[in-house]
PDB file of C-alpha atoms in Angstrom:
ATOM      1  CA  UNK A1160     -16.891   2.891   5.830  1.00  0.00           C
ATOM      2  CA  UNK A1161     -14.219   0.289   6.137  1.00  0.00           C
ATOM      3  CA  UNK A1162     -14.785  -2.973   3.529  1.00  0.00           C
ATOM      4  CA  UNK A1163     -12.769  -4.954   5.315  1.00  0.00           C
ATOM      5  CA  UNK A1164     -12.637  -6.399   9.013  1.00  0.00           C
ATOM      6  CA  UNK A1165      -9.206  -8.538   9.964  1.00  0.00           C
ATOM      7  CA  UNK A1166      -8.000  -9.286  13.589  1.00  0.00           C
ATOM      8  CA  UNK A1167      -5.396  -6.222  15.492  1.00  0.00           C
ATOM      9  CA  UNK A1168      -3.037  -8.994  15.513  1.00  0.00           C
ATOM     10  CA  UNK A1169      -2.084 -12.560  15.888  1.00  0.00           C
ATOM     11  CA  UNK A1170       0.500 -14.472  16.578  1.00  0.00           C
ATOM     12  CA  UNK A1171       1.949 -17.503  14.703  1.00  0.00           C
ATOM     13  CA  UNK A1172       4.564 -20.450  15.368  1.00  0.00           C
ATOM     14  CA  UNK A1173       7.462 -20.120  13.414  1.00  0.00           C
ATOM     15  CA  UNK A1174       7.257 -23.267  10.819  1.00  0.00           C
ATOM     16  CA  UNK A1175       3.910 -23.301  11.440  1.00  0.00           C
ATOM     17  CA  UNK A1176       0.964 -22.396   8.348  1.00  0.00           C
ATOM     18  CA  UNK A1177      -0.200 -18.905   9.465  1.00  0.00           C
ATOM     19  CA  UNK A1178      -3.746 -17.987   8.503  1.00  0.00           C
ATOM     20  CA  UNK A1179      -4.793 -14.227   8.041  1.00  0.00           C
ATOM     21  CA  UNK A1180      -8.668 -14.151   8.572  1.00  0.00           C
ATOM     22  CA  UNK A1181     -10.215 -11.335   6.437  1.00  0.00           C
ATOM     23  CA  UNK A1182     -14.073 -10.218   6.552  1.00  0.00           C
ATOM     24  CA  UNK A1183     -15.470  -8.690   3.534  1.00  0.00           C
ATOM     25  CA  UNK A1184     -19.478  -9.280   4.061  1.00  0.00           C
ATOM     26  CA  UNK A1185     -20.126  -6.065   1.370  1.00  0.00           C
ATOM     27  CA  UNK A1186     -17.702  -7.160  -1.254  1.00  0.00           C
ATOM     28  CA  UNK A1187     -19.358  -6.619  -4.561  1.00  0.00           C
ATOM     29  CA  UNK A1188     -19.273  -8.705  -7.569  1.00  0.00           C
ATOM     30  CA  UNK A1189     -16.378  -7.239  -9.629  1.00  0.00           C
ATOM     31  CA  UNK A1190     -14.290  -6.086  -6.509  1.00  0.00           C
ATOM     32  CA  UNK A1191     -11.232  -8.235  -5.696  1.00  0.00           C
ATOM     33  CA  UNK A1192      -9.663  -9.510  -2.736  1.00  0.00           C
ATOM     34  CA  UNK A1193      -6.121  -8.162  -2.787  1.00  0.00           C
ATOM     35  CA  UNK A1194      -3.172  -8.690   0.114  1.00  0.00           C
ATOM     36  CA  UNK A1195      -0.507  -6.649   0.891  1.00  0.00           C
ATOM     37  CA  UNK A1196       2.035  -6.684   3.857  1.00  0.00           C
ATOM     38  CA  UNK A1197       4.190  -3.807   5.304  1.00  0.00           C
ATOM     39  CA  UNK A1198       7.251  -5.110   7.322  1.00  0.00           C
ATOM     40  CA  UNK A1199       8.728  -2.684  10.343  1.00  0.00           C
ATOM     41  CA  UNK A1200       8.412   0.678   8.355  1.00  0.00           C
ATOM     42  CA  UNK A1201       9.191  -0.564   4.926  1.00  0.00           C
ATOM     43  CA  UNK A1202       6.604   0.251   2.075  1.00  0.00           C
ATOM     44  CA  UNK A1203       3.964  -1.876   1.636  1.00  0.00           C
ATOM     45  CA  UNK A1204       4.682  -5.341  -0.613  1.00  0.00           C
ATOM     46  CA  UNK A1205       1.999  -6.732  -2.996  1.00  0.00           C
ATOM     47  CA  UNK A1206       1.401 -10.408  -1.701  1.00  0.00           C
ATOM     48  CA  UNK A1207      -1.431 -11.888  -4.254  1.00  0.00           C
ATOM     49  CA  UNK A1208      -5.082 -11.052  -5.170  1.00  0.00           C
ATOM     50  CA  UNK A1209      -8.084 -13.283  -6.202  1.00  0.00           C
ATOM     51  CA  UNK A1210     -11.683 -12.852  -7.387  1.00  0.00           C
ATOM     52  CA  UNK A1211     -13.537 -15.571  -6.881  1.00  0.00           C
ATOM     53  CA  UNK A1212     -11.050 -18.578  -7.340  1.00  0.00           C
ATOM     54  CA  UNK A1213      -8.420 -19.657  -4.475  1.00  0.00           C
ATOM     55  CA  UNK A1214      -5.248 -18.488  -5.717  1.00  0.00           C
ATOM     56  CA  UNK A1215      -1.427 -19.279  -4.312  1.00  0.00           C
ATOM     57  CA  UNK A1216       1.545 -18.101  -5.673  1.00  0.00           C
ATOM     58  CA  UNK A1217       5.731 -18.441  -4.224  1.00  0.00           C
ATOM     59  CA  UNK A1218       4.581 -16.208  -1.102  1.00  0.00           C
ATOM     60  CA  UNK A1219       1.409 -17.411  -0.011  1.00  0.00           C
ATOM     61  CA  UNK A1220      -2.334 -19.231  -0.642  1.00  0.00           C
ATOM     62  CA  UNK A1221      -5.479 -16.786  -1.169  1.00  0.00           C
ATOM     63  CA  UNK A1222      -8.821 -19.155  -0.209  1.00  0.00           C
ATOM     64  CA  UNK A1223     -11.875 -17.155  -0.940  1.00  0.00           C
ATOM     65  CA  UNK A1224     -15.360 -18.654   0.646  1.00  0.00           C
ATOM     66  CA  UNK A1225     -18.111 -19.296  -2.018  1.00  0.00           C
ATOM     67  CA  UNK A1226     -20.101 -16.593  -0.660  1.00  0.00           C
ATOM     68  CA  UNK A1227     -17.066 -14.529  -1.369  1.00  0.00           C
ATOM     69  CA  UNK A1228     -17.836 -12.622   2.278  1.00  0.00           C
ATOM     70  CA  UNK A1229     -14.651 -14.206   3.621  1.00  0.00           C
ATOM     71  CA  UNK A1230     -11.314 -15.021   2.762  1.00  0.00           C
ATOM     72  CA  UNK A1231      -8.264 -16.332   4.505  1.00  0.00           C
ATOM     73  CA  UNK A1232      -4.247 -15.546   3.856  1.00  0.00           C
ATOM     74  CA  UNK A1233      -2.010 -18.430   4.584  1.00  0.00           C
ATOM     75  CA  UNK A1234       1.761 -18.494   4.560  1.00  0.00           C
ATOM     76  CA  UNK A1235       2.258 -22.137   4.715  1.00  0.00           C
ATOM     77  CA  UNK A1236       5.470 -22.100   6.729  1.00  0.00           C
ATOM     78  CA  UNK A1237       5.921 -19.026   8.341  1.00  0.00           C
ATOM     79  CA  UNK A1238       9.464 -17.931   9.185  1.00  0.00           C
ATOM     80  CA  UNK A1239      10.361 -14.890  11.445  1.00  0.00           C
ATOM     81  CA  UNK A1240      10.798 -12.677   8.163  1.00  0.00           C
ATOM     82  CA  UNK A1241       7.481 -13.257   7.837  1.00  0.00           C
ATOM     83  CA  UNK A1242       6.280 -10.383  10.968  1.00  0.00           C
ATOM     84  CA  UNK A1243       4.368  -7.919   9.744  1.00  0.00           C
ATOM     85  CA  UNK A1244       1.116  -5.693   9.513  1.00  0.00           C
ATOM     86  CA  UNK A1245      -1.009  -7.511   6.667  1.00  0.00           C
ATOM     87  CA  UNK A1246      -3.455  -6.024   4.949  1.00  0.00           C
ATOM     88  CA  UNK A1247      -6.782  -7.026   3.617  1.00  0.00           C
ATOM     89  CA  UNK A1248      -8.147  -4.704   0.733  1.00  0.00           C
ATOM     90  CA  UNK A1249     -11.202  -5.033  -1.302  1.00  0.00           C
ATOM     91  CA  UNK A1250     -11.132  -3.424  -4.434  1.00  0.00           C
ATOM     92  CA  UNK A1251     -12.493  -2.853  -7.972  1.00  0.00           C
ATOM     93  CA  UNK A1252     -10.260  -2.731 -10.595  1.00  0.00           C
ATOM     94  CA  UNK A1253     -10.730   1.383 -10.926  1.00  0.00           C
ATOM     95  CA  UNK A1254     -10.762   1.485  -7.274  1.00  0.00           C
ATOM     96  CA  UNK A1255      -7.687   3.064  -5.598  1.00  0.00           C
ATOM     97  CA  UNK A1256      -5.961   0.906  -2.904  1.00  0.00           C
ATOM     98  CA  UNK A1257      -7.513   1.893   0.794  1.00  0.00           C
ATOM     99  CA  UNK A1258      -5.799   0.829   3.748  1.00  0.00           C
ATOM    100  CA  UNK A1259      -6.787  -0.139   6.819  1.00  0.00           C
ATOM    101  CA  UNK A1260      -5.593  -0.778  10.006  1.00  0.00           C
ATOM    102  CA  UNK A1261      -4.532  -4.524   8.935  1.00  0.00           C
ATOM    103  CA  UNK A1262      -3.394  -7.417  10.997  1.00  0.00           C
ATOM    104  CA  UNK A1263       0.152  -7.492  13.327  1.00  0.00           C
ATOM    105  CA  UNK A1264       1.534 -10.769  12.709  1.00  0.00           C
ATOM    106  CA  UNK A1265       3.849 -12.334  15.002  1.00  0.00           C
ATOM    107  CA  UNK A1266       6.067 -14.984  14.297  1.00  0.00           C
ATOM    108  CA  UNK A1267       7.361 -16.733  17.426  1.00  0.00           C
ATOM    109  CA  UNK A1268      10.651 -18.839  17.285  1.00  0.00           C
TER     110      UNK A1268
ATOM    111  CA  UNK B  63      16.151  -2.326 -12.207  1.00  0.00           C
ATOM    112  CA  UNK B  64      16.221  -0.273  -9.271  1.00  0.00           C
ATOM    113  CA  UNK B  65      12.153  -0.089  -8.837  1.00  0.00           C
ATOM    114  CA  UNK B  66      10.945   2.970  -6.864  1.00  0.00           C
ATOM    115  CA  UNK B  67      13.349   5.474  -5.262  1.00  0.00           C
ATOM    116  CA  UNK B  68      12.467   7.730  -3.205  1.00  0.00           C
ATOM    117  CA  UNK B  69      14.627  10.636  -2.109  1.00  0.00           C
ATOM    118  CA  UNK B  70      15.756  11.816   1.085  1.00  0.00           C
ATOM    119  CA  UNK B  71      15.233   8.895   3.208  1.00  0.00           C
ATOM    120  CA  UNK B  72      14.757  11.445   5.862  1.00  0.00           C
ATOM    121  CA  UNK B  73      14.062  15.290   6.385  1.00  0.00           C
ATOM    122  CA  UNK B  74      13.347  17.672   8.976  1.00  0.00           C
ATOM    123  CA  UNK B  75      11.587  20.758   8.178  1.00  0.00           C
ATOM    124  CA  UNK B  76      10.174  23.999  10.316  1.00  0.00           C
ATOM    125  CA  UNK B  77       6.773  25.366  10.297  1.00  0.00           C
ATOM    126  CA  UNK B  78       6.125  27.552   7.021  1.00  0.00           C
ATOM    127  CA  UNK B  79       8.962  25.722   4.851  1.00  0.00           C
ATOM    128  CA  UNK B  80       8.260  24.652   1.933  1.00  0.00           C
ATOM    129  CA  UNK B  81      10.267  21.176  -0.022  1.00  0.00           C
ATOM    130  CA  UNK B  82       9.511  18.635  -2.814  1.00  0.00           C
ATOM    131  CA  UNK B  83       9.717  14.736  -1.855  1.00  0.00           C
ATOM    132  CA  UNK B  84      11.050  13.072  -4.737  1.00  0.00           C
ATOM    133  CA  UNK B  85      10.053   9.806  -6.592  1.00  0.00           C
ATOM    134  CA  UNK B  86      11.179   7.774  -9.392  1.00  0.00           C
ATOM    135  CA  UNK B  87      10.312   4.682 -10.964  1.00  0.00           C
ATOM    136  CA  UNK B  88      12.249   2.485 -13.773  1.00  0.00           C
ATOM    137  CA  UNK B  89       9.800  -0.047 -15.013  1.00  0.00           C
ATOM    138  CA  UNK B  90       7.987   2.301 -17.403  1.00  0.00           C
ATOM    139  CA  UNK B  91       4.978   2.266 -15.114  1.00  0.00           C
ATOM    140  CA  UNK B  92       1.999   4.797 -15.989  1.00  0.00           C
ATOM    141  CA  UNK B  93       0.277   4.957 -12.588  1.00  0.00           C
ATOM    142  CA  UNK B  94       1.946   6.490  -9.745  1.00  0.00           C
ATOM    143  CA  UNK B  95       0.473   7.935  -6.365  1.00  0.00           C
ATOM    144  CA  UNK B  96       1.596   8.993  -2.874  1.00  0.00           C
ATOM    145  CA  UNK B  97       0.393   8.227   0.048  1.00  0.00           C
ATOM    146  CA  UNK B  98       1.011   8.981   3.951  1.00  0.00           C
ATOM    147  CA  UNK B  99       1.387   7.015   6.983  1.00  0.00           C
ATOM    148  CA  UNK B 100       0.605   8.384  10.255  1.00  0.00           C
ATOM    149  CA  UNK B 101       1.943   6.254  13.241  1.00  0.00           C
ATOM    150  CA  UNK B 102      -0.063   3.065  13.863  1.00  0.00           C
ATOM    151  CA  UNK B 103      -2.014   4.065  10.933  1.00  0.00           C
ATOM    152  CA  UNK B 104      -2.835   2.583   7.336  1.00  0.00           C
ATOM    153  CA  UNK B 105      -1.704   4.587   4.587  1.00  0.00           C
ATOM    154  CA  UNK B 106      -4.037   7.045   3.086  1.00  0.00           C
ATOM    155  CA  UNK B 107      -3.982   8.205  -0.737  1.00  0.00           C
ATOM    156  CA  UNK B 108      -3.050  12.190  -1.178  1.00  0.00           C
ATOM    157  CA  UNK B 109      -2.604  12.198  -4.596  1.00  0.00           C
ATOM    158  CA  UNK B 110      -1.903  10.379  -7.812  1.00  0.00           C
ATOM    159  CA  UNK B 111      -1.325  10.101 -11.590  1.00  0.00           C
ATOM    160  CA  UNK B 112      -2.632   7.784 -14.650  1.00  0.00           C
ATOM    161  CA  UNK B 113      -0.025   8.973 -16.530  1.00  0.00           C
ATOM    162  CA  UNK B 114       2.000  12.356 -17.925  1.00  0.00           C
ATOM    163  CA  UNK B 115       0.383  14.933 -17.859  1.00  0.00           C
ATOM    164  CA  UNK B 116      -2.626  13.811 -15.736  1.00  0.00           C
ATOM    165  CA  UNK B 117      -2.805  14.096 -12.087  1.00  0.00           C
ATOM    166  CA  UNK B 118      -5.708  14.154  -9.481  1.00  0.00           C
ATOM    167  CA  UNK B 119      -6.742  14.320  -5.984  1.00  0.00           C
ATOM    168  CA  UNK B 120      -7.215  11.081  -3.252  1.00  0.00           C
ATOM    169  CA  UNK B 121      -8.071  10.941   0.247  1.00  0.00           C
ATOM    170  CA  UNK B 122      -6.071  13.780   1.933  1.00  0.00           C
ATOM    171  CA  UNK B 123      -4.509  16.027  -0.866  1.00  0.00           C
ATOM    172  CA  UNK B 124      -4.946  19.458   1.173  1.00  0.00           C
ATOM    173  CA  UNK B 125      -1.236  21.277   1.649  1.00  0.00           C
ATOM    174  CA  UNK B 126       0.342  19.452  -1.376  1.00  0.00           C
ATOM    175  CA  UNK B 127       0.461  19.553  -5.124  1.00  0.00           C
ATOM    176  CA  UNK B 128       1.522  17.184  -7.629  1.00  0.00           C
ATOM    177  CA  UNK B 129       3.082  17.241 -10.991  1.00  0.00           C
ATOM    178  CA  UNK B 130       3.953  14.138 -14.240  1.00  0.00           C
ATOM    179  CA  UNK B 131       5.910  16.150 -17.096  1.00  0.00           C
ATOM    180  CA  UNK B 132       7.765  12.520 -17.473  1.00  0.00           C
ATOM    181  CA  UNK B 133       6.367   9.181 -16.986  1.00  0.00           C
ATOM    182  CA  UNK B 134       9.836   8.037 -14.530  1.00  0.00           C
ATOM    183  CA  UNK B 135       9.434  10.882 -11.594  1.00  0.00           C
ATOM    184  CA  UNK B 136       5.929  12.329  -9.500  1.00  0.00           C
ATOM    185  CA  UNK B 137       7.575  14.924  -6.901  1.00  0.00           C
ATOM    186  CA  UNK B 138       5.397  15.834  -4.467  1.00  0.00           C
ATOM    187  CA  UNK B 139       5.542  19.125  -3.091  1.00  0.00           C
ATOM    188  CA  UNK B 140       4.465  20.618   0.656  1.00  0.00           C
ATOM    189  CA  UNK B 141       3.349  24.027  -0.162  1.00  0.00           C
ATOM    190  CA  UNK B 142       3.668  25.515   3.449  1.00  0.00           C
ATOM    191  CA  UNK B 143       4.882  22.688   5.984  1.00  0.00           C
ATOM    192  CA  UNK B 144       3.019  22.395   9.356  1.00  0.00           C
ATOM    193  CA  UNK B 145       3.410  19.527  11.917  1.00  0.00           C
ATOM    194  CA  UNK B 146       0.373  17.726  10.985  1.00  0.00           C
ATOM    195  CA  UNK B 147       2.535  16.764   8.199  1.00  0.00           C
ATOM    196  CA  UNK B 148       4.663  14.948   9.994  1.00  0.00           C
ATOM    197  CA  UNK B 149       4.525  11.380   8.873  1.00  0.00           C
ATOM    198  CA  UNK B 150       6.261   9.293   6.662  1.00  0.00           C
ATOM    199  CA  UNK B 151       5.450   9.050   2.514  1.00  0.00           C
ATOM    200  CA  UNK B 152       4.997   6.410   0.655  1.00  0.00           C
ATOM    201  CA  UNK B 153       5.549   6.795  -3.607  1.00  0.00           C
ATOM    202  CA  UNK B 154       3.905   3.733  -5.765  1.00  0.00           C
ATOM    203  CA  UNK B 155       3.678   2.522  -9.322  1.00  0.00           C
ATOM    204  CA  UNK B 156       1.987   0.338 -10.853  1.00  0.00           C
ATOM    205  CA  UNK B 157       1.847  -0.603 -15.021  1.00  0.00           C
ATOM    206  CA  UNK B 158      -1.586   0.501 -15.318  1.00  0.00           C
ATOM    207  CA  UNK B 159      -4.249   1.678 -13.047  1.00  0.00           C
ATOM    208  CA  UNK B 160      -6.588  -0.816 -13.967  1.00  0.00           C
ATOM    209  CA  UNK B 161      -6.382  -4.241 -15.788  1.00  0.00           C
ATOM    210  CA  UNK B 162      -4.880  -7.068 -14.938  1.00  0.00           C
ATOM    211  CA  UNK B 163      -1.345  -5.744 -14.443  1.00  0.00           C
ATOM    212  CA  UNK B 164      -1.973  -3.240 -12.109  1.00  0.00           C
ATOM    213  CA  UNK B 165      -0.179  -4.311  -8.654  1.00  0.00           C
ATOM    214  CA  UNK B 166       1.601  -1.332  -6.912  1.00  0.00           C
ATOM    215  CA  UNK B 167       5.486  -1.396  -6.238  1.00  0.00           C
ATOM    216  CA  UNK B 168       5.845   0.887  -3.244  1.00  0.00           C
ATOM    217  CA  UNK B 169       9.453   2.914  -2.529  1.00  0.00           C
ATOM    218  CA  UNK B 170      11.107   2.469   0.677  1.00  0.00           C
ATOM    219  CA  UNK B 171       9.496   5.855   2.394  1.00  0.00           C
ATOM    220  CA  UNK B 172      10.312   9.603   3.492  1.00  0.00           C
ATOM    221  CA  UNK B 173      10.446  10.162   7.221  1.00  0.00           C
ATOM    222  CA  UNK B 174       9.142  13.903   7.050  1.00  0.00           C
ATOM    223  CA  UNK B 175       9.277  15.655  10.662  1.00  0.00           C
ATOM    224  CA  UNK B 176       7.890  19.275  10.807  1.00  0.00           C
ATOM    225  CA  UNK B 177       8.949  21.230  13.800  1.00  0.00           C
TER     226      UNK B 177
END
């Protein structure tokens, strides 16, 4: 059974904040919220990860609710570099990575 | 450092062949694992290691084995190639599997095709 639940796609402004919604409603409480992204056929690229705290780092801000059943991705000024599938994976730490179908974002110029 | 390679970019096989995919990494990293990516699909484990020696099974490891006599390379082999293979691989690495330092680097893919 998938853990997480995120949008097929969206589509974004470029210049604009982009926010990834993510759905996690069974996350226990030792499993983390990580994000990766895959650009056109590339291999998957480690974004950032958070517990329970909101988290942001060079590449983007992690904002986890207080309920922990939610979290949201946001690349504060997207640029067209930024299209991608983005993934939202929930995760103990002796958990192996399982992807889902993730989220197709779409910068627009 | 050059990360995860990942040799050939691209291969072409026939129904019964057998080849090894090829993987290296350079950061010292003791977890490594392969995965597969079917078109519009996520990627799905088939097999990976905690370190030299030690390997074991994920998601999908039917019609491939895996090996770790050095901590740098994880070949994975395709015993008997049929086209449900056809997809394109993914080798990771990550410092520990586990812990706080345990973010996977992923290589830049095999495009496998099996006629």
């Amino acid at each position: 059974d998938a853990k997480t639940t995120q949008p097929t796609s969206m589509d974004c402004a470029e210049g604009r904040a982009a926010n990834l919604p993510c759905n996690h409603s069974t996350i226990s409480g030792n499993e983390y919220v990580y994000w990766y992204r895959q650009i056109h056929s590339q291999g998957p690229q480690y974004i950032i990860h958070g517990l329970k705290n909101n988290e942001t780092n060079e590449m983007a801000s992690l904002i986890i609710t207080e309920d922990r059943k939610s979290s949201t991705l946001i690349l504060p000024h997207a640029t067209l570099r930024d299209t991608a599938v983005y993934y939202c994976i929930v995760r103990s730490r002796a958990q192996k990575l399982v992807f889902g179908q993730g989220t197709r974002l779409t910068i627009n110029p | 450092n050059a990360g995860v390679t990942q040799t050939p970019k691209f291969q072409v096989l026939k129904t019964g062949q057998s080849m090894t995919l090829q993987c290296a990494q350079d950061m010292n990293h003791e977890y490594m694992s392969w995965y597969r990516q079917d078109p519009g699909m996520g990627l799905r484990l088939i097999h990976y290691s905690v370190g030299a020696g030690i390997t074991d099974q994920g998601e999908v490891p039917n019609g491939y084995n895996v090996s770790r006599s050095t901590t740098e390379d994880f070949p994975l082999r395709l015993l008997s190639a049929a086209p449900s293979q056809t997809s394109v691989y993914f080798c990771a690495s990550s410092y520990a599997a586990g812990g706080d330092t345990d973010t996977q680097y992923f290589g830049p893919g095999t495009r496998l095709t099996v006629l």
